[in-house]
Amino acid sequence: MKLIGTVVLTVIGLLFWHHLAGPWFGIMIVPLLTTLLVFPKWKWAFTASFFAGIVSWGYFILPTKDTALVAKMAELIQLPNAETLVFGTLFLAGILAGSSALFGWSIRKAFEKKKRAFRPYS
Amino acid sequence: MKVLRIILFGGVFFVFFVLLERGWEPVPPLGSLLAPRVGLWEQANDLELDNEKITTVEGLLDGVTITYDSLEIPRIYATNEADMFFAQGYLHAQHRLWQMDFQARAAGGQLAEILGEALLEYDRTARRKGMRVAANHALQNELKHPDAQLALLQYTKGVNAFIETLRPKDYPLEFKLLRYKPTPWTPEKSMLLLMQMVATLSTTEYDIENTDFLLTHGEAAFTIFFPDIPSLAHPIVSKPGKWPAPMAKADSITDLWPKGFDAISRNNPFTEDVPGSNNWVLGPTRTADNSIVLCNDPHLGLQLPSLWFVNQLSQNKHRVMGASIPGLPGVVLGYNDSIAWGVTNSQRDVVDWYELLFKDDARNEYLVDYTWKKSKKELEEIRVAGMSSVFDTVVYTEFGPVVYDAHFGGNHPKTGLAYRWIGHDTDSELAAFLALNTAKNAKEITSALSKMTSVAQNFVYATTGGDYGICLSGKYPLRHHGEGRFVRDGQHSANNWNAFVPFEGHPKQQNPQRGFVASANQHHADATYPYYQYATPYQTYRNKRINEVLDARDDWTPQQLQDFQSDNFNTLASLWLPLAIAHLPDSTLSASSQAFLQVLKDWDLENTASSTAAIYFEAFWKGFYPQCIAHWFDGVTSARYPQSLTIIQLVDTAATHTLWDNPKTPEVETVTSHLHNALQVAVDQVDSLQAAGVTEWYQYKNTTLRHLARIPQFSVPQVAIGGNANIVNANTPTHGASWRFMAVVDSSGITGTGIYPGGQNGNLGSRHYTDYVEDWKNGLLLPLPLLPETTAKRRHLLKPTAL
């Protein structure tokens, strides 16, 4: 549930952020906040945010894949083709979201109270 | 462990953030560039209208309708002039905002602010030439004319109305790449653009280089190598003995032949490969259907986004169609319901350099007529990206701003070179263009042209009333014969520009007996013209070709004239090649050289895009010129080589002269030995080129439409177009026909067609960024009809906000 919750919350958060035409670092802040809120395991935090980052950026970026501008930009950045630029960007989005989720997770973990071991009444 | 984990992940987070937010040279900040909704992806899709759109804007008096045709040419329909210019400003910004901003910065010396230290010298030169002062002076004069004032202020409001609609995500991509934001438009920026165009067209001069050569080699050598007017050239206007009586120049000057000069080395590379412009009008006696046909192709730097933007402006009183400059209101080149017009550059000398003597290195006073006069100083702050501002003090004198002194390019603490340029006298150029936009007959055209000061152009025109003609605009200092070719003596006020040639004395001609008028940057008038006409340089080959071809028939059709705009005949080759071949008999040549020359002997002298022989010729010619006289420039600080025609004529008439010999070598060089060397160089070069796959002329020439910020990926390289400098189809690697236009004029109206290299939309992602290039290279013209308002499907309605 936490995995799904993280993905859903992150995607919604990022889409909302993008629709506000906010600055680029939403991809780093939103997964961090989501992870703080949901607090999944670290593997889940990374994985969920990784894919959430890809989905939310891909929603806007993929439709431009075949345009002349993207091809020119790929050439400018000295990438072999437009696909590399688009999928490279999506991978970057995933890494950014995932790493920020890990940061969020580490913060939450630092403040987590240690659980007491279960000791039934004797 | 917990702390370590936070430090580790936090560190990764922080590093990502900093790298992507700040970028690292030369990579821009990738965070904002790659992010959706703010980054480059926003410009990837065409945002052009596909149906009706309504926008409410503040500042309009009434509604304005803008319709678009399939070529993305907008037509503005307004009920009053104020709204018409407002809408034009809005449209220009919508299509070319970054270009407008960038070019205004270039004109005003503000490029280092966005491009860094590499542009600092460029900015300092612009500041020291007083571009901003000239623009402000021009603005104050324009604002005195009600029409120009209205146009400028409303245009500015329109630009700013569009800018206000933008969010960062909407900024043109170049703003995002260069990391800056558009700032509000001002009338001063419009004037800076006007001044930049004036500078482009009037500041090619070699006074400093001429002086350097003169002081090195003397008057006799200068006269041989640098005649005022190329002898083969046909004047634009020939009417011997019919010129009005001249206005006498009272002052006697002291500096016809300078005796000394504190030489400077400036970055002013000489090139013979100057393009130039063509225009002609054929009268009814020269055309098959007795119409008047006006053709024009002004040649300027080939750039993307394109220099021009085509639009129709309509309001109750009038309508006009043609090429406008993004950043300026009105139409610069085109036609209205009654007249059509076009230009070539006059090439006339409207720049002088004056050597001044300062009292001391503070430059507060300079000596004129044996009296110390106070200078005026302006402190210029030049912002530079990535470093703190640089401050430069520009000294202003009665001879203009001091460009070169000990602080910039010069060597001596007490001397400086002041820059006297007609741009600083700009009076009412915009008002004159607006008057031209609404002119109805030849009289009104001439009246408009008489108001121009710094726009020094050969205007051709045709009217539905049946008149056609040519008229020189601009203002020219009244000069003694030979005056103005060298750096001048700034210690005598008599040497300053104290009088100007009256407009009545300008070369002009209407409905001439020969049935046509034409110009191609040559000298203006025949030898009986009473005023001294000098340029650096006038041109020869194109006007010779144009006059001969146009004169050869009297049944021209518009299609033939359109084809002639792309004429590739190489007149230079036709003059030089026979002379060169005569010096190189087969018996003196190797087999490979003989084969090489045979290609040239078989050549039809056409520089078509696919020609191979044109490469052979160019390699041979470039191996000969200017190398054959390079030894004359060994000790010269700044070199300006003689024009090619001068050299060709010397080959013809003085082949045995010692001028070809370099005294510093033990061998005795002759024309023949220079030709042998050039041929060998050419043979080797062509072999290398062919090995590299360069077999067609256009590949060798490499005409490129360069992005303004010189970003190769946003440019269009190696356009498959023929021609070259000095050819009617004058497309060089960097310059060419920036606008081709034809108007067929008869009593029923005007049919306009035109094209320019590029496209209407400055957005790199638009399909209209370069969609005219294919037709342009093929010499085609696009229909540019003046249309009444229709219910076109693609239209943009600008509505005023409710009061």
PDB file of C-alpha atoms in Angstrom, chain B residues 355-535:
ATOM      1  CA  GLU B 355      42.866  62.699 -35.160  1.00  0.00           C
ATOM      2  CA  LEU B 356      42.642  64.897 -32.082  1.00  0.00           C
ATOM      3  CA  LEU B 357      45.296  66.285 -29.809  1.00  0.00           C
ATOM      4  CA  PHE B 358      44.372  66.369 -26.111  1.00  0.00           C
ATOM      5  CA  LYS B 359      45.946  68.716 -23.619  1.00  0.00           C
ATOM      6  CA  ASP B 360      46.849  65.783 -21.410  1.00  0.00           C
ATOM      7  CA  ASP B 361      45.902  62.185 -20.819  1.00  0.00           C
ATOM      8  CA  ALA B 362      42.802  63.240 -18.866  1.00  0.00           C
ATOM      9  CA  ARG B 363      41.252  64.128 -22.274  1.00  0.00           C
ATOM     10  CA  ASN B 364      39.255  66.997 -20.823  1.00  0.00           C
ATOM     11  CA  GLU B 365      40.379  69.452 -23.508  1.00  0.00           C
ATOM     12  CA  TYR B 366      41.352  69.104 -27.174  1.00  0.00           C
ATOM     13  CA  LEU B 367      42.963  71.555 -29.559  1.00  0.00           C
ATOM     14  CA  VAL B 368      40.886  73.153 -32.318  1.00  0.00           C
ATOM     15  CA  ASP B 369      41.883  76.291 -34.222  1.00  0.00           C
ATOM     16  CA  TYR B 370      44.701  76.896 -31.703  1.00  0.00           C
ATOM     17  CA  THR B 371      42.267  76.915 -28.777  1.00  0.00           C
ATOM     18  CA  TRP B 372      41.724  74.275 -26.117  1.00  0.00           C
ATOM     19  CA  LYS B 373      38.091  73.206 -26.171  1.00  0.00           C
ATOM     20  CA  LYS B 374      36.347  71.269 -23.458  1.00  0.00           C
ATOM     21  CA  SER B 375      35.272  67.721 -24.219  1.00  0.00           C
ATOM     22  CA  LYS B 376      32.230  66.046 -22.746  1.00  0.00           C
ATOM     23  CA  LYS B 377      32.587  62.749 -20.976  1.00  0.00           C
ATOM     24  CA  GLU B 378      30.077  59.938 -20.532  1.00  0.00           C
ATOM     25  CA  LEU B 379      30.720  57.082 -18.145  1.00  0.00           C
ATOM     26  CA  GLU B 380      29.520  53.793 -19.595  1.00  0.00           C
ATOM     27  CA  GLU B 381      28.840  50.827 -17.350  1.00  0.00           C
ATOM     28  CA  ILE B 382      29.135  47.599 -19.290  1.00  0.00           C
ATOM     29  CA  ARG B 383      27.689  44.651 -17.452  1.00  0.00           C
ATOM     30  CA  VAL B 384      29.473  41.383 -18.050  1.00  0.00           C
ATOM     31  CA  ALA B 385      28.044  37.972 -17.286  1.00  0.00           C
ATOM     32  CA  GLY B 386      30.159  36.097 -14.778  1.00  0.00           C
ATOM     33  CA  MET B 387      32.208  39.073 -13.634  1.00  0.00           C
ATOM     34  CA  SER B 388      31.806  42.559 -12.270  1.00  0.00           C
ATOM     35  CA  SER B 389      30.873  45.498 -14.495  1.00  0.00           C
ATOM     36  CA  VAL B 390      33.483  47.221 -16.627  1.00  0.00           C
ATOM     37  CA  PHE B 391      33.447  51.008 -16.777  1.00  0.00           C
ATOM     38  CA  ASP B 392      34.595  52.970 -19.791  1.00  0.00           C
ATOM     39  CA  THR B 393      34.663  56.714 -20.301  1.00  0.00           C
ATOM     40  CA  VAL B 394      33.643  57.906 -23.740  1.00  0.00           C
ATOM     41  CA  VAL B 395      34.852  61.362 -24.731  1.00  0.00           C
ATOM     42  CA  TYR B 396      32.606  63.424 -27.010  1.00  0.00           C
ATOM     43  CA  THR B 397      33.915  66.252 -29.186  1.00  0.00           C
ATOM     44  CA  GLU B 398      32.638  68.419 -32.017  1.00  0.00           C
ATOM     45  CA  PHE B 399      34.073  65.761 -34.346  1.00  0.00           C
ATOM     46  CA  GLY B 400      32.109  62.987 -32.666  1.00  0.00           C
ATOM     47  CA  PRO B 401      32.934  60.437 -29.952  1.00  0.00           C
ATOM     48  CA  VAL B 402      36.536  59.346 -29.510  1.00  0.00           C
ATOM     49  CA  VAL B 403      36.651  55.645 -30.314  1.00  0.00           C
ATOM     50  CA  TYR B 404      40.361  54.935 -30.315  1.00  0.00           C
ATOM     51  CA  ASP B 405      42.695  56.409 -27.726  1.00  0.00           C
ATOM     52  CA  ALA B 406      45.309  55.200 -25.282  1.00  0.00           C
ATOM     53  CA  HIS B 407      42.573  53.318 -23.403  1.00  0.00           C
ATOM     54  CA  PHE B 408      41.289  51.483 -26.467  1.00  0.00           C
ATOM     55  CA  GLY B 409      43.355  50.512 -29.487  1.00  0.00           C
ATOM     56  CA  GLY B 410      45.615  53.586 -29.501  1.00  0.00           C
ATOM     57  CA  ASN B 411      49.161  54.095 -28.298  1.00  0.00           C
ATOM     58  CA  HIS B 412      49.603  57.751 -27.520  1.00  0.00           C
ATOM     59  CA  PRO B 413      48.202  59.239 -24.279  1.00  0.00           C
ATOM     60  CA  LYS B 414      47.441  62.614 -25.844  1.00  0.00           C
ATOM     61  CA  THR B 415      45.880  61.628 -29.160  1.00  0.00           C
ATOM     62  CA  GLY B 416      42.616  60.006 -30.101  1.00  0.00           C
ATOM     63  CA  LEU B 417      40.514  59.237 -33.151  1.00  0.00           C
ATOM     64  CA  ALA B 418      37.071  60.808 -33.182  1.00  0.00           C
ATOM     65  CA  TYR B 419      34.325  59.156 -35.193  1.00  0.00           C
ATOM     66  CA  ARG B 420      32.267  61.468 -37.390  1.00  0.00           C
ATOM     67  CA  TRP B 421      29.343  59.411 -38.618  1.00  0.00           C
ATOM     68  CA  ILE B 422      26.144  60.500 -40.292  1.00  0.00           C
ATOM     69  CA  GLY B 423      24.213  58.280 -37.874  1.00  0.00           C
ATOM     70  CA  HIS B 424      24.755  60.911 -35.205  1.00  0.00           C
ATOM     71  CA  ASP B 425      22.847  63.396 -37.360  1.00  0.00           C
ATOM     72  CA  THR B 426      19.797  61.150 -37.746  1.00  0.00           C
ATOM     73  CA  ASP B 427      16.744  63.313 -38.002  1.00  0.00           C
ATOM     74  CA  SER B 428      13.477  61.724 -39.031  1.00  0.00           C
ATOM     75  CA  GLU B 429      14.121  58.452 -40.769  1.00  0.00           C
ATOM     76  CA  LEU B 430      11.140  56.679 -39.274  1.00  0.00           C
ATOM     77  CA  ALA B 431       8.823  59.563 -40.112  1.00  0.00           C
ATOM     78  CA  ALA B 432      10.150  59.420 -43.670  1.00  0.00           C
ATOM     79  CA  PHE B 433       9.527  55.678 -43.946  1.00  0.00           C
ATOM     80  CA  LEU B 434       6.005  56.117 -42.601  1.00  0.00           C
ATOM     81  CA  ALA B 435       5.420  58.836 -45.192  1.00  0.00           C
ATOM     82  CA  LEU B 436       6.691  56.428 -47.839  1.00  0.00           C
ATOM     83  CA  ASN B 437       4.252  53.781 -46.578  1.00  0.00           C
ATOM     84  CA  THR B 438       1.357  56.109 -47.401  1.00  0.00           C
ATOM     85  CA  ALA B 439       2.756  57.848 -50.492  1.00  0.00           C
ATOM     86  CA  LYS B 440       0.510  57.857 -53.543  1.00  0.00           C
ATOM     87  CA  ASN B 441       2.703  59.225 -56.314  1.00  0.00           C
ATOM     88  CA  ALA B 442       6.246  60.098 -57.328  1.00  0.00           C
ATOM     89  CA  LYS B 443       6.051  63.545 -55.791  1.00  0.00           C
ATOM     90  CA  GLU B 444       5.127  62.159 -52.380  1.00  0.00           C
ATOM     91  CA  ILE B 445       7.855  59.531 -52.663  1.00  0.00           C
ATOM     92  CA  THR B 446      10.500  62.149 -53.384  1.00  0.00           C
ATOM     93  CA  SER B 447       9.167  64.301 -50.588  1.00  0.00           C
ATOM     94  CA  ALA B 448       9.488  61.390 -48.136  1.00  0.00           C
ATOM     95  CA  LEU B 449      13.022  60.586 -49.304  1.00  0.00           C
ATOM     96  CA  SER B 450      14.097  64.197 -48.932  1.00  0.00           C
ATOM     97  CA  LYS B 451      13.518  63.865 -45.162  1.00  0.00           C
ATOM     98  CA  MET B 452      16.053  61.081 -44.750  1.00  0.00           C
ATOM     99  CA  THR B 453      19.407  61.831 -43.196  1.00  0.00           C
ATOM    100  CA  SER B 454      21.309  58.688 -42.358  1.00  0.00           C
ATOM    101  CA  VAL B 455      19.460  56.155 -44.529  1.00  0.00           C
ATOM    102  CA  ALA B 456      21.778  56.514 -47.511  1.00  0.00           C
ATOM    103  CA  GLN B 457      20.087  54.388 -50.137  1.00  0.00           C
ATOM    104  CA  ASN B 458      19.296  54.231 -53.833  1.00  0.00           C
ATOM    105  CA  PHE B 459      15.505  54.072 -53.790  1.00  0.00           C
ATOM    106  CA  VAL B 460      13.743  52.774 -56.890  1.00  0.00           C
ATOM    107  CA  TYR B 461      10.015  53.252 -57.192  1.00  0.00           C
ATOM    108  CA  ALA B 462       7.083  52.657 -59.477  1.00  0.00           C
ATOM    109  CA  THR B 463       3.602  54.120 -59.283  1.00  0.00           C
ATOM    110  CA  THR B 464       0.201  53.172 -60.612  1.00  0.00           C
ATOM    111  CA  GLY B 465       0.202  56.661 -62.137  1.00  0.00           C
ATOM    112  CA  GLY B 466       2.773  55.406 -64.644  1.00  0.00           C
ATOM    113  CA  ASP B 467       5.941  56.906 -63.162  1.00  0.00           C
ATOM    114  CA  TYR B 468       9.079  55.072 -62.180  1.00  0.00           C
ATOM    115  CA  GLY B 469      12.495  56.242 -61.156  1.00  0.00           C
ATOM    116  CA  ILE B 470      15.470  56.180 -58.847  1.00  0.00           C
ATOM    117  CA  CYS B 471      16.500  58.650 -56.149  1.00  0.00           C
ATOM    118  CA  LEU B 472      19.388  58.833 -53.715  1.00  0.00           C
ATOM    119  CA  SER B 473      18.314  59.407 -50.108  1.00  0.00           C
ATOM    120  CA  GLY B 474      20.449  60.483 -47.173  1.00  0.00           C
ATOM    121  CA  LYS B 475      22.665  63.393 -46.321  1.00  0.00           C
ATOM    122  CA  TYR B 476      26.229  63.725 -47.571  1.00  0.00           C
ATOM    123  CA  PRO B 477      28.943  66.088 -46.437  1.00  0.00           C
ATOM    124  CA  LEU B 478      29.939  68.573 -49.050  1.00  0.00           C
ATOM    125  CA  ARG B 479      33.503  67.654 -49.963  1.00  0.00           C
ATOM    126  CA  HIS B 480      36.344  68.994 -51.998  1.00  0.00           C
ATOM    127  CA  HIS B 481      37.667  66.578 -54.581  1.00  0.00           C
ATOM    128  CA  GLY B 482      39.610  63.848 -52.787  1.00  0.00           C
ATOM    129  CA  GLU B 483      38.387  64.832 -49.334  1.00  0.00           C
ATOM    130  CA  GLY B 484      37.507  62.198 -46.782  1.00  0.00           C
ATOM    131  CA  ARG B 485      39.624  59.268 -47.939  1.00  0.00           C
ATOM    132  CA  PHE B 486      42.101  59.419 -45.057  1.00  0.00           C
ATOM    133  CA  VAL B 487      42.248  60.070 -41.340  1.00  0.00           C
ATOM    134  CA  ARG B 488      41.619  63.766 -40.980  1.00  0.00           C
ATOM    135  CA  ASP B 489      43.185  66.574 -39.060  1.00  0.00           C
ATOM    136  CA  GLY B 490      40.994  67.382 -36.088  1.00  0.00           C
ATOM    137  CA  GLN B 491      42.875  70.534 -35.143  1.00  0.00           C
ATOM    138  CA  HIS B 492      41.038  72.680 -37.669  1.00  0.00           C
ATOM    139  CA  SER B 493      37.287  73.201 -37.620  1.00  0.00           C
ATOM    140  CA  ALA B 494      37.340  73.843 -41.381  1.00  0.00           C
ATOM    141  CA  ASN B 495      37.968  70.116 -41.820  1.00  0.00           C
ATOM    142  CA  ASN B 496      34.721  69.228 -40.082  1.00  0.00           C
ATOM    143  CA  TRP B 497      31.442  68.595 -41.888  1.00  0.00           C
ATOM    144  CA  ASN B 498      30.290  72.166 -42.232  1.00  0.00           C
ATOM    145  CA  ALA B 499      27.887  71.806 -45.162  1.00  0.00           C
ATOM    146  CA  PHE B 500      25.956  69.095 -46.950  1.00  0.00           C
ATOM    147  CA  VAL B 501      25.000  68.373 -50.541  1.00  0.00           C
ATOM    148  CA  PRO B 502      21.480  69.770 -51.014  1.00  0.00           C
ATOM    149  CA  PHE B 503      18.800  67.197 -51.783  1.00  0.00           C
ATOM    150  CA  GLU B 504      18.205  68.926 -55.129  1.00  0.00           C
ATOM    151  CA  GLY B 505      21.717  67.913 -56.068  1.00  0.00           C
ATOM    152  CA  HIS B 506      21.212  64.216 -55.324  1.00  0.00           C
ATOM    153  CA  PRO B 507      21.385  61.910 -58.318  1.00  0.00           C
ATOM    154  CA  LYS B 508      17.830  61.011 -59.322  1.00  0.00           C
ATOM    155  CA  GLN B 509      16.049  60.146 -62.502  1.00  0.00           C
ATOM    156  CA  GLN B 510      12.442  59.567 -63.477  1.00  0.00           C
ATOM    157  CA  ASN B 511      11.054  57.888 -66.607  1.00  0.00           C
ATOM    158  CA  PRO B 512      14.422  58.029 -68.429  1.00  0.00           C
ATOM    159  CA  GLN B 513      14.636  57.674 -72.155  1.00  0.00           C
ATOM    160  CA  ARG B 514      16.485  54.353 -72.023  1.00  0.00           C
ATOM    161  CA  GLY B 515      13.398  52.779 -70.462  1.00  0.00           C
ATOM    162  CA  PHE B 516      14.779  51.530 -67.161  1.00  0.00           C
ATOM    163  CA  VAL B 517      16.661  52.508 -64.023  1.00  0.00           C
ATOM    164  CA  ALA B 518      18.989  50.222 -62.102  1.00  0.00           C
ATOM    165  CA  SER B 519      21.561  50.244 -59.333  1.00  0.00           C
ATOM    166  CA  ALA B 520      23.954  47.751 -57.790  1.00  0.00           C
ATOM    167  CA  ASN B 521      26.074  49.747 -55.334  1.00  0.00           C
ATOM    168  CA  GLN B 522      28.076  51.500 -57.999  1.00  0.00           C
ATOM    169  CA  HIS B 523      28.882  55.213 -58.165  1.00  0.00           C
ATOM    170  CA  HIS B 524      25.890  57.418 -58.637  1.00  0.00           C
ATOM    171  CA  ALA B 525      26.552  59.792 -61.456  1.00  0.00           C
ATOM    172  CA  ASP B 526      28.573  60.402 -64.571  1.00  0.00           C
ATOM    173  CA  ALA B 527      31.790  62.389 -64.610  1.00  0.00           C
ATOM    174  CA  THR B 528      29.967  65.701 -65.056  1.00  0.00           C
ATOM    175  CA  TYR B 529      28.248  65.389 -61.670  1.00  0.00           C
ATOM    176  CA  PRO B 530      29.369  68.478 -59.793  1.00  0.00           C
ATOM    177  CA  TYR B 531      29.860  66.948 -56.331  1.00  0.00           C
ATOM    178  CA  TYR B 532      32.664  64.692 -55.194  1.00  0.00           C
ATOM    179  CA  GLN B 533      31.357  61.146 -54.843  1.00  0.00           C
ATOM    180  CA  TYR B 534      33.513  58.695 -52.931  1.00  0.00           C
ATOM    181  CA  ALA B 535      32.951  55.321 -51.323  1.00  0.00           C
TER     182      ALA B 535
END
